[in-house]
Amino acid sequence: MSADTYLNLVNGGFTGKLAKQLGLPQPTPLRRFQEGQALLDGPVLVIGDDELARLLSADWDLDVHRVAAPDLRYSAVVLGLTSLTHPSELAAPVLELAGVLKRLARGGRVFTVSRAATSDDAPAVAAARQGVDGFLRSIAKELRGGATANGLVLGSDVPVTAPSVVGALRFFLSTRSAFVDGQLLEVDSLAGSLPASWDRPLAGRVAVVTGAARGIGESIADTLARDGATVVVVDVPAAGEHLVVVANRVRGTALQLDVTAPDAGARILEHALARHGRLDIVVHNAGITRDKLLANMTPEKWDSVLAVNIASQLAINEALLTSGDFTDAPRIVSLASTSGIAGNRGQANYAASKGGVIGMVRATAPLLEVFGGTANAVAPGFIETEMTARIPAVTRQVARRLNSLQQGGLPVDVAETVAFLASPAAGGIVGRVLRVCGQNLVGR
Ligand code: NAD
């Protein structure tokens, strides 16, 4: 049963019928990943690219159709749109998709693979490529039944067989991406590698997760451990008791540490090397809010939010990058927020810190590329945690509905996205931001 009472009510028998009669929003409970779950339950229609069809049928053994069969329910529709040269070429694949949309399964996936529009392109090519962006974001708003639409945007030299294209396709088709909707993720390079096992892509890797005693951080620790990583969980001493519970559950170790301590980076590295012999993944998740309209902002509220949410990450990264011990395809994944992209009333301090995270990963990624490393950010929208439970009840109810999936996400939705960006297959995604917000209706 979800913490979202409204979602529970509109999916109940009598109350569900009543909600329908009244024309109220009817969010569908999302299906999340469970071990042993099949990648897709039903057939997938691949429109366009032969290479994508081969990957899905030969490598992953999915039931791939190249022409829509009448009356069949599709689990996913994948559109290969990498060779568009003029907007007029969009009509055929898009209208083919239109013909099967009403037969998309509950929780189905629409997925586009296209190329990034750049100023070097001929105007018609750029128009076609950018057109995919507008089209994809629109149909994501039309889908119902927990279905989502997302896409990959490939850099000019990136083939559809690149590890990050393959890894991302798998992530987006699966239930791991349940609350990611209306997003276009760039794949910048051919870097990265396919894991020996898709079930344990982080085997042999050591990860540190800050703010891991509860909420999203706790779920990230669970998810990275499930994917095979050895996990060090970090949180303030006041949260020490539950931190140990998490550490024991994930069979990792706990480090009580305030991330704003001047030696935080050194202590994290020292702990990871002493206890586990290496450090490969850092997830900067610790974060706080001290909301106030700017007119009422105090220096304490401004400074503490900036110190925890961004200055600590900059200092820890600097310590790791200069240590010489963070060099084996390292991964940094930072928690941003949709507030840092679209802005949010009463959160000038928080949004400055989260916008800062986005700038930081963009500028940090090139420093890691020589080691085959990446830095990326995940920007959650409304996620059901203790942080959002503190929002006044009415505002909270409204905030939950303001996205295409008409509900809040769960910590695990953010955790799955972090795990994907931390995985070997995501090596070609550098300095990017992936939103986990159910396609928030406000902002971009
Ligand atoms: P939460 O408040 O439930 O948990 C945050 C954890 O960070 C706590 O365990 C806390 O003790 C720890 N922490 C705080 N300051 C610390 C410090 N100085 N050193 C070490 N640990 C510290 O928050 P959450 O909702 O799980 O959020 C996790 C991250 O996701 C944050 O960065 C937050 O800004 C971001 N985020 C959350 C949402 C949401 O809807 N919940 C939305 C967007 C972004």
Coordinates of C-alpha atoms and ligand atoms in Angstrom, one line a residue:
M1 CA 0.0 0.0 0.0
S2 CA 1.4 3.4 -1.0
A3 CA 1.9 6.3 1.4
D4 CA -0.3 8.2 -1.2
T5 CA -3.8 7.8 0.2
Y6 CA -5.4 9.3 -3.0
L7 CA -3.6 6.8 -5.2
N8 CA -4.9 3.9 -3.0
L9 CA -8.4 5.3 -3.1
V10 CA -8.8 5.8 -6.9
N11 CA -7.5 2.2 -7.4
G12 CA -10.0 0.8 -4.9
G13 CA -13.2 -0.8 -6.2
F14 CA -16.1 1.5 -5.2
T15 CA -13.9 4.6 -4.6
G16 CA -12.2 4.0 -7.9
K17 CA -15.5 4.0 -9.8
L18 CA -16.5 7.1 -8.0
A19 CA -13.3 8.9 -9.0
K20 CA -13.9 7.9 -12.6
Q21 CA -17.4 9.2 -12.6
L22 CA -16.2 12.5 -11.1
G23 CA -13.5 12.8 -13.8
L24 CA -10.7 12.9 -11.1
P25 CA -7.1 12.0 -12.0
Q26 CA -6.6 8.2 -11.9
P27 CA -2.9 7.5 -11.4
T28 CA -1.9 3.9 -12.1
P29 CA 0.3 2.2 -9.5
L30 CA 3.7 1.7 -11.1
R31 CA 5.3 -1.7 -11.5
R32 CA 8.8 -1.7 -10.0
F33 CA 11.7 -4.1 -10.6
Q34 CA 12.0 -7.3 -8.7
E35 CA 14.7 -9.9 -9.0
G36 CA 14.0 -12.5 -11.6
Q37 CA 11.5 -10.3 -13.5
A38 CA 11.6 -10.6 -17.3
L39 CA 12.8 -7.5 -19.2
L40 CA 9.5 -7.2 -21.0
D41 CA 6.4 -9.4 -20.6
G42 CA 5.1 -9.1 -24.1
P43 CA 6.2 -8.3 -27.7
V44 CA 8.1 -5.2 -28.7
L45 CA 7.5 -3.4 -32.0
V46 CA 10.7 -1.9 -33.5
I47 CA 10.1 0.8 -36.1
G48 CA 13.0 1.8 -38.2
D49 CA 16.5 0.7 -37.2
D50 CA 17.5 -3.0 -38.1
E51 CA 20.4 -2.9 -35.7
L52 CA 18.1 -2.1 -32.8
A53 CA 15.8 -4.9 -33.8
R54 CA 18.7 -7.4 -34.0
L55 CA 19.9 -6.4 -30.5
L56 CA 16.5 -6.9 -29.0
S57 CA 15.8 -10.2 -30.6
A58 CA 19.2 -11.9 -30.9
D59 CA 20.9 -10.6 -27.8
W60 CA 18.0 -10.3 -25.4
D61 CA 15.7 -12.9 -26.8
L62 CA 12.7 -10.6 -26.9
D63 CA 9.6 -11.2 -29.1
V64 CA 10.4 -8.5 -31.7
H65 CA 8.0 -7.5 -34.4
R66 CA 8.9 -5.3 -37.4
V67 CA 5.3 -4.8 -38.5
A68 CA 2.5 -4.3 -36.0
A69 CA 0.3 -7.4 -35.8
P70 CA -3.4 -6.5 -35.5
D71 CA -5.1 -6.9 -32.1
L72 CA -1.8 -7.6 -30.3
R73 CA -0.9 -5.7 -27.1
Y74 CA 2.7 -4.4 -27.2
S75 CA 4.9 -4.0 -24.1
A76 CA 7.1 -1.6 -25.9
V77 CA 7.5 0.3 -29.1
V78 CA 11.1 1.4 -30.0
L79 CA 11.6 3.9 -32.8
G80 CA 15.0 4.1 -34.5
L81 CA 15.2 7.6 -35.8
T82 CA 19.0 8.1 -36.2
S83 CA 19.0 8.7 -39.9
L84 CA 16.4 11.5 -40.2
T85 CA 17.4 14.2 -42.7
H86 CA 14.2 16.3 -42.9
P87 CA 11.1 16.8 -40.7
S88 CA 8.9 15.2 -43.4
E89 CA 10.5 11.9 -42.6
L90 CA 9.0 11.9 -39.1
A91 CA 5.5 11.2 -40.4
A92 CA 5.9 7.5 -41.3
P93 CA 7.4 6.2 -38.0
V94 CA 5.3 8.5 -35.9
L95 CA 2.0 7.5 -37.6
E96 CA 3.0 3.8 -37.3
L97 CA 3.4 4.3 -33.6
A98 CA 0.1 6.1 -33.5
G99 CA -1.6 3.0 -34.9
V100 CA -0.5 0.8 -31.9
L101 CA -0.6 3.4 -29.1
K102 CA -4.1 2.3 -27.9
R103 CA -2.7 -1.3 -27.7
L104 CA 0.3 -0.4 -25.5
A105 CA 0.3 -2.6 -22.4
R106 CA -0.2 -1.2 -18.9
G107 CA 3.2 0.1 -17.9
G108 CA 4.3 0.0 -21.5
R109 CA 7.3 1.8 -23.0
V110 CA 7.7 4.1 -26.0
F111 CA 11.4 4.7 -26.7
T112 CA 13.1 6.8 -29.3
V113 CA 16.7 6.6 -30.4
S114 CA 17.7 9.7 -32.4
R115 CA 20.6 12.1 -32.9
A116 CA 21.5 15.3 -31.2
A117 CA 20.7 18.4 -33.2
T118 CA 23.7 20.7 -33.4
S119 CA 24.6 24.0 -35.1
D120 CA 26.9 22.1 -37.5
D121 CA 23.9 20.3 -39.0
A122 CA 22.1 21.4 -42.1
P123 CA 19.0 23.2 -41.0
A124 CA 16.6 20.5 -42.2
V125 CA 18.6 17.8 -40.4
A126 CA 18.6 19.8 -37.2
A127 CA 14.9 20.5 -37.5
A128 CA 14.2 16.8 -37.9
R129 CA 16.3 15.9 -34.9
Q130 CA 15.0 18.5 -32.6
G131 CA 11.5 17.6 -33.8
V132 CA 11.9 14.3 -32.0
D133 CA 12.4 16.1 -28.8
G134 CA 9.1 17.9 -29.0
F135 CA 7.2 14.9 -30.2
L136 CA 8.6 12.6 -27.5
R137 CA 7.8 15.0 -24.7
S138 CA 4.3 15.4 -26.0
I139 CA 3.4 11.8 -26.2
A140 CA 4.8 11.2 -22.7
K141 CA 2.0 13.5 -21.6
E142 CA -0.6 11.6 -23.5
L143 CA 0.2 8.1 -22.3
R144 CA -1.9 6.5 -19.5
G145 CA -1.8 3.3 -17.5
G146 CA 1.7 4.0 -16.1
A147 CA 3.2 3.9 -19.5
T148 CA 6.2 6.1 -20.2
A149 CA 8.0 7.6 -23.2
N150 CA 11.7 8.4 -23.1
G151 CA 14.5 8.6 -25.6
L152 CA 18.2 8.6 -26.2
V153 CA 20.0 11.3 -28.2
L154 CA 23.2 10.1 -29.7
G155 CA 26.3 12.2 -30.4
S156 CA 27.4 12.2 -34.0
D157 CA 30.0 9.4 -33.7
V158 CA 28.0 7.1 -31.5
P159 CA 26.5 4.0 -33.1
V160 CA 23.4 2.3 -31.8
T161 CA 25.6 -0.6 -30.7
A162 CA 27.6 1.6 -28.2
P163 CA 27.6 0.2 -24.7
S164 CA 25.8 3.2 -23.2
V165 CA 23.1 2.9 -25.9
V166 CA 22.6 -0.7 -25.1
G167 CA 22.7 -0.2 -21.3
A168 CA 20.3 2.7 -21.4
L169 CA 17.9 0.9 -23.7
R170 CA 17.8 -1.9 -21.2
F171 CA 17.3 0.5 -18.3
F172 CA 14.5 2.4 -20.0
L173 CA 12.6 -0.6 -21.3
S174 CA 12.7 -2.2 -17.8
T175 CA 10.6 -1.4 -14.7
R176 CA 13.8 0.1 -13.2
S177 CA 12.8 3.3 -15.0
A178 CA 9.2 3.3 -13.7
F179 CA 9.2 7.0 -12.6
V180 CA 11.4 8.4 -15.4
D181 CA 9.1 9.9 -18.0
G182 CA 9.4 12.4 -20.9
Q183 CA 13.2 12.4 -20.7
L184 CA 15.8 12.5 -23.5
L185 CA 19.2 11.3 -22.3
E186 CA 22.3 12.2 -24.3
V187 CA 24.9 9.5 -25.1
D188 CA 28.2 11.3 -25.7
S189 CA 30.7 8.6 -26.5
L190 CA 31.6 5.0 -27.2
A191 CA 33.1 4.7 -23.7
G192 CA 31.8 2.1 -21.2
S193 CA 31.5 -1.6 -21.3
L194 CA 28.8 -4.2 -21.2
P195 CA 28.7 -6.0 -17.8
A196 CA 29.4 -9.8 -17.6
S197 CA 26.0 -10.1 -15.9
W198 CA 23.1 -7.7 -16.3
D199 CA 21.9 -8.9 -12.9
R200 CA 25.1 -7.9 -11.1
P201 CA 26.7 -5.1 -13.2
L202 CA 28.5 -3.6 -10.1
A203 CA 30.2 -6.9 -9.0
G204 CA 33.7 -6.1 -7.8
R205 CA 33.1 -2.4 -7.4
V206 CA 33.2 -0.4 -4.1
A207 CA 30.7 2.4 -3.7
V208 CA 30.2 5.2 -1.1
V209 CA 26.7 6.6 -0.5
T210 CA 26.4 9.7 1.6
G211 CA 23.2 10.4 3.6
A212 CA 22.5 6.7 3.5
A213 CA 20.8 6.3 6.9
R214 CA 17.3 6.8 5.5
G215 CA 15.2 7.9 2.5
I216 CA 16.7 7.9 -1.0
G217 CA 20.2 7.3 0.2
E218 CA 19.2 4.1 2.1
S219 CA 17.5 2.9 -1.1
I220 CA 20.6 3.7 -3.2
A221 CA 22.7 1.6 -0.8
D222 CA 20.3 -1.3 -1.1
T223 CA 20.1 -1.1 -4.9
L224 CA 23.9 -0.8 -5.4
A225 CA 24.4 -3.8 -3.1
R226 CA 21.7 -5.8 -5.0
D227 CA 23.6 -5.0 -8.2
G228 CA 26.8 -6.5 -6.7
A229 CA 28.7 -3.5 -5.2
T230 CA 30.3 -3.4 -1.8
V231 CA 28.8 -0.4 -0.2
V232 CA 30.1 2.1 2.4
V233 CA 27.2 4.0 3.9
V234 CA 27.9 7.5 5.3
D235 CA 25.7 9.7 7.5
V236 CA 26.0 12.1 10.4
P237 CA 26.7 10.6 13.9
A238 CA 23.2 11.5 15.0
A239 CA 21.8 9.0 12.4
G240 CA 24.5 6.4 13.5
E241 CA 22.1 3.8 14.9
H242 CA 20.1 3.4 11.7
L243 CA 23.2 3.7 9.6
V244 CA 24.5 0.5 11.2
V245 CA 21.3 -1.3 10.4
V246 CA 21.6 -0.3 6.7
A247 CA 25.3 -1.3 6.6
N248 CA 24.5 -4.7 8.1
R249 CA 21.6 -5.2 5.7
V250 CA 23.8 -4.5 2.6
R251 CA 26.7 -6.4 4.1
G252 CA 28.8 -3.2 3.8
T253 CA 30.4 -0.9 6.3
A254 CA 29.3 2.3 8.0
L255 CA 31.2 5.6 8.3
Q256 CA 29.8 8.3 10.7
L257 CA 30.8 11.5 9.1
D258 CA 29.4 15.0 8.5
V259 CA 30.1 15.6 4.8
T260 CA 30.9 19.2 5.5
A261 CA 33.9 18.3 7.6
P262 CA 37.0 19.7 6.0
D263 CA 38.7 16.2 5.8
A264 CA 35.5 14.4 4.6
G265 CA 37.0 13.4 1.3
A266 CA 40.2 12.0 2.9
R267 CA 38.2 10.1 5.5
I268 CA 35.9 8.5 2.9
L269 CA 38.9 7.4 0.8
E270 CA 40.8 6.2 3.9
H271 CA 37.8 4.1 5.1
A272 CA 37.1 2.6 1.6
L273 CA 40.8 1.7 1.0
A274 CA 41.4 0.3 4.5
R275 CA 38.2 -1.8 4.7
H276 CA 37.6 -2.7 1.0
G277 CA 40.9 -2.0 -0.8
R278 CA 39.5 0.4 -3.4
L279 CA 36.9 3.1 -4.3
D280 CA 35.1 3.2 -7.6
I281 CA 31.7 4.9 -7.1
V282 CA 30.7 8.0 -5.1
V283 CA 27.1 8.9 -4.7
H284 CA 26.6 12.4 -3.3
N285 CA 23.1 12.0 -1.8
A286 CA 23.3 13.8 1.6
G287 CA 21.1 16.9 1.3
I288 CA 19.0 19.3 3.4
T289 CA 16.3 21.8 2.9
R290 CA 15.8 25.1 4.8
D291 CA 13.0 26.6 2.9
K292 CA 12.2 30.4 3.2
L293 CA 11.1 33.0 0.7
L294 CA 14.2 35.0 -0.2
A295 CA 12.9 38.1 1.5
N296 CA 12.9 36.2 4.8
M297 CA 16.1 34.2 4.2
T298 CA 18.7 34.1 7.0
P299 CA 22.5 33.7 6.4
E300 CA 22.3 30.4 8.5
K301 CA 19.6 28.9 6.2
W302 CA 21.4 30.0 3.1
D303 CA 24.9 28.9 4.2
S304 CA 23.9 25.5 5.7
V305 CA 22.1 24.4 2.5
L306 CA 24.9 25.5 0.2
A307 CA 27.5 23.8 2.5
V308 CA 25.8 20.4 2.7
N309 CA 24.3 20.2 -0.8
I310 CA 27.1 21.5 -3.0
A311 CA 30.3 22.8 -1.2
S312 CA 30.8 19.4 0.4
Q313 CA 30.5 17.6 -2.9
L314 CA 33.1 19.9 -4.5
A315 CA 35.6 19.4 -1.7
I316 CA 35.1 15.6 -1.6
N317 CA 35.5 15.3 -5.4
E318 CA 38.7 17.4 -5.3
A319 CA 40.2 15.2 -2.6
L320 CA 39.3 12.1 -4.6
L321 CA 40.5 13.4 -7.9
T322 CA 43.9 14.5 -6.5
S323 CA 44.4 11.2 -4.6
G324 CA 45.5 9.0 -7.4
D325 CA 43.3 6.3 -5.9
F326 CA 40.1 7.0 -7.9
T327 CA 41.2 6.1 -11.3
D328 CA 39.6 2.8 -12.4
A329 CA 36.6 3.9 -14.5
P330 CA 35.4 5.9 -11.5
R331 CA 31.8 7.1 -11.3
I332 CA 30.4 10.1 -9.5
V333 CA 26.6 10.4 -9.3
S334 CA 25.2 13.5 -7.6
L335 CA 21.7 14.2 -6.4
A336 CA 20.3 17.4 -8.0
S337 CA 16.6 18.2 -8.0
T338 CA 14.0 19.5 -10.4
S339 CA 14.0 22.6 -8.2
G340 CA 17.5 23.3 -9.5
I341 CA 16.3 23.2 -13.1
A342 CA 12.8 24.8 -13.0
G343 CA 13.2 26.8 -9.7
N344 CA 10.8 26.5 -6.8
R345 CA 9.1 29.2 -4.7
G346 CA 10.7 29.3 -1.2
Q347 CA 13.7 27.3 -2.3
A348 CA 16.2 29.9 -3.6
N349 CA 18.9 28.4 -1.4
Y350 CA 18.1 24.8 -2.3
A351 CA 17.7 25.5 -6.0
A352 CA 21.0 27.4 -6.0
S353 CA 22.7 24.4 -4.5
K354 CA 21.0 21.9 -6.8
G355 CA 21.6 24.0 -9.9
G356 CA 25.2 24.1 -8.6
V357 CA 25.3 20.3 -8.7
I358 CA 24.3 20.3 -12.4
G359 CA 27.1 22.8 -13.2
M360 CA 29.5 20.8 -11.1
V361 CA 29.0 17.4 -12.8
R362 CA 29.2 19.1 -16.3
A363 CA 32.6 20.5 -15.4
T364 CA 33.9 17.5 -13.4
A365 CA 33.1 14.9 -16.1
P366 CA 36.0 16.0 -18.4
L367 CA 38.4 15.6 -15.4
L368 CA 37.4 12.0 -15.1
E369 CA 37.3 11.0 -18.7
V370 CA 41.0 10.2 -18.9
F371 CA 40.4 7.4 -16.4
G372 CA 37.3 6.2 -18.3
G373 CA 35.2 7.8 -15.5
T374 CA 32.1 9.9 -15.5
A375 CA 30.2 12.4 -13.4
N376 CA 26.5 12.7 -13.8
A377 CA 23.5 14.0 -11.8
V378 CA 20.0 12.6 -11.1
A379 CA 17.3 15.2 -10.6
P380 CA 14.4 13.8 -8.6
G381 CA 11.0 15.5 -8.7
F382 CA 8.5 14.7 -5.9
I383 CA 9.7 11.5 -4.1
E384 CA 7.9 10.1 -1.1
T385 CA 10.4 10.5 1.8
E386 CA 10.6 12.1 5.2
M387 CA 11.9 15.2 3.5
T388 CA 8.6 15.5 1.4
A389 CA 6.4 14.2 4.3
R390 CA 7.2 17.6 6.0
I391 CA 5.5 19.5 3.2
P392 CA 2.0 20.8 4.4
A393 CA -0.7 18.2 3.5
V394 CA -2.6 20.1 0.8
T395 CA 0.6 21.3 -1.0
R396 CA 1.9 17.8 -0.8
Q397 CA -1.3 16.3 -2.4
V398 CA -1.1 18.9 -5.3
A399 CA 2.7 18.4 -5.7
R400 CA 2.3 14.7 -6.2
R401 CA -0.2 15.1 -9.0
L402 CA 1.7 17.6 -11.0
N403 CA 3.4 15.2 -13.3
S404 CA 2.4 12.9 -16.2
L405 CA 2.2 9.8 -14.0
Q406 CA 0.0 11.8 -11.5
Q407 CA 1.9 10.4 -8.4
G408 CA 5.0 10.8 -6.4
G409 CA 8.0 8.6 -7.0
L410 CA 9.6 6.2 -4.5
P411 CA 13.1 6.3 -3.3
V412 CA 13.8 3.2 -5.2
D413 CA 13.1 5.0 -8.5
V414 CA 15.9 7.4 -7.8
A415 CA 18.1 4.5 -6.6
E416 CA 17.6 2.5 -9.8
T417 CA 18.6 5.5 -11.9
V418 CA 21.7 6.1 -9.8
A419 CA 22.6 2.4 -10.1
F420 CA 22.3 2.7 -13.9
L421 CA 24.6 5.8 -14.1
A422 CA 27.1 4.1 -11.8
S423 CA 27.2 0.9 -14.0
P424 CA 30.0 0.1 -16.5
A425 CA 27.5 0.4 -19.4
A426 CA 26.9 4.1 -18.7
G427 CA 30.5 5.1 -19.4
G428 CA 29.5 7.1 -22.5
I429 CA 27.1 9.3 -20.6
V430 CA 29.2 12.2 -19.3
G431 CA 28.2 15.4 -17.4
R432 CA 24.5 14.8 -17.9
V433 CA 21.4 15.2 -15.8
L434 CA 18.7 12.6 -15.8
R435 CA 15.4 13.6 -14.2
V436 CA 13.3 11.1 -12.2
C437 CA 10.2 13.1 -11.9
G438 CA 7.4 11.4 -13.8
Q439 CA 7.7 14.3 -16.2
N440 CA 6.9 17.2 -13.9
L441 CA 4.5 19.5 -15.5
V442 CA 6.2 22.6 -14.2
G443 CA 9.5 23.9 -15.6
R444 CA 11.3 22.3 -18.4
Ligands
NAD1 P1 16.2 12.8 3.8 O1 16.2 14.0 4.6 O2 15.2 11.8 4.0 O3 17.7 12.1 4.0 C1 18.9 12.8 3.9 C2 20.0 12.1 4.6 O4 21.1 12.9 4.5 C3 19.6 11.9 6.1 O5 19.9 10.6 6.5 C4 20.6 12.9 6.7 O6 21.0 12.6 8.1 C5 21.7 13.0 5.8 N1 22.6 14.2 5.9 C6 22.1 15.4 6.0 N2 23.1 16.3 6.2 C7 24.2 15.5 6.2 C8 25.6 15.8 6.4 N3 26.1 17.0 6.6 N4 26.5 14.8 6.4 C9 26.1 13.5 6.2 N5 24.8 13.2 6.0 C10 23.9 14.2 6.0 O7 16.3 13.2 2.3 P2 15.8 12.5 0.9 O8 14.5 12.9 0.6 O9 16.2 11.0 1.0 O10 16.8 13.2 -0.1 C11 18.1 12.6 -0.5 C12 18.7 13.5 -1.6 O11 17.7 13.6 -2.7 C13 18.9 15.0 -1.1 O12 20.1 15.4 -1.7 C14 17.7 15.7 -1.6 O13 18.0 17.1 -1.8 C15 17.5 15.0 -3.0 N6 16.1 15.2 -3.5 C16 15.0 14.7 -2.8 C17 13.8 14.9 -3.3 C18 12.5 14.3 -2.6 O14 11.4 14.5 -3.1 N7 12.6 13.6 -1.5 C19 13.6 15.6 -4.5 C20 14.7 16.1 -5.1 C21 16.0 15.9 -4.6

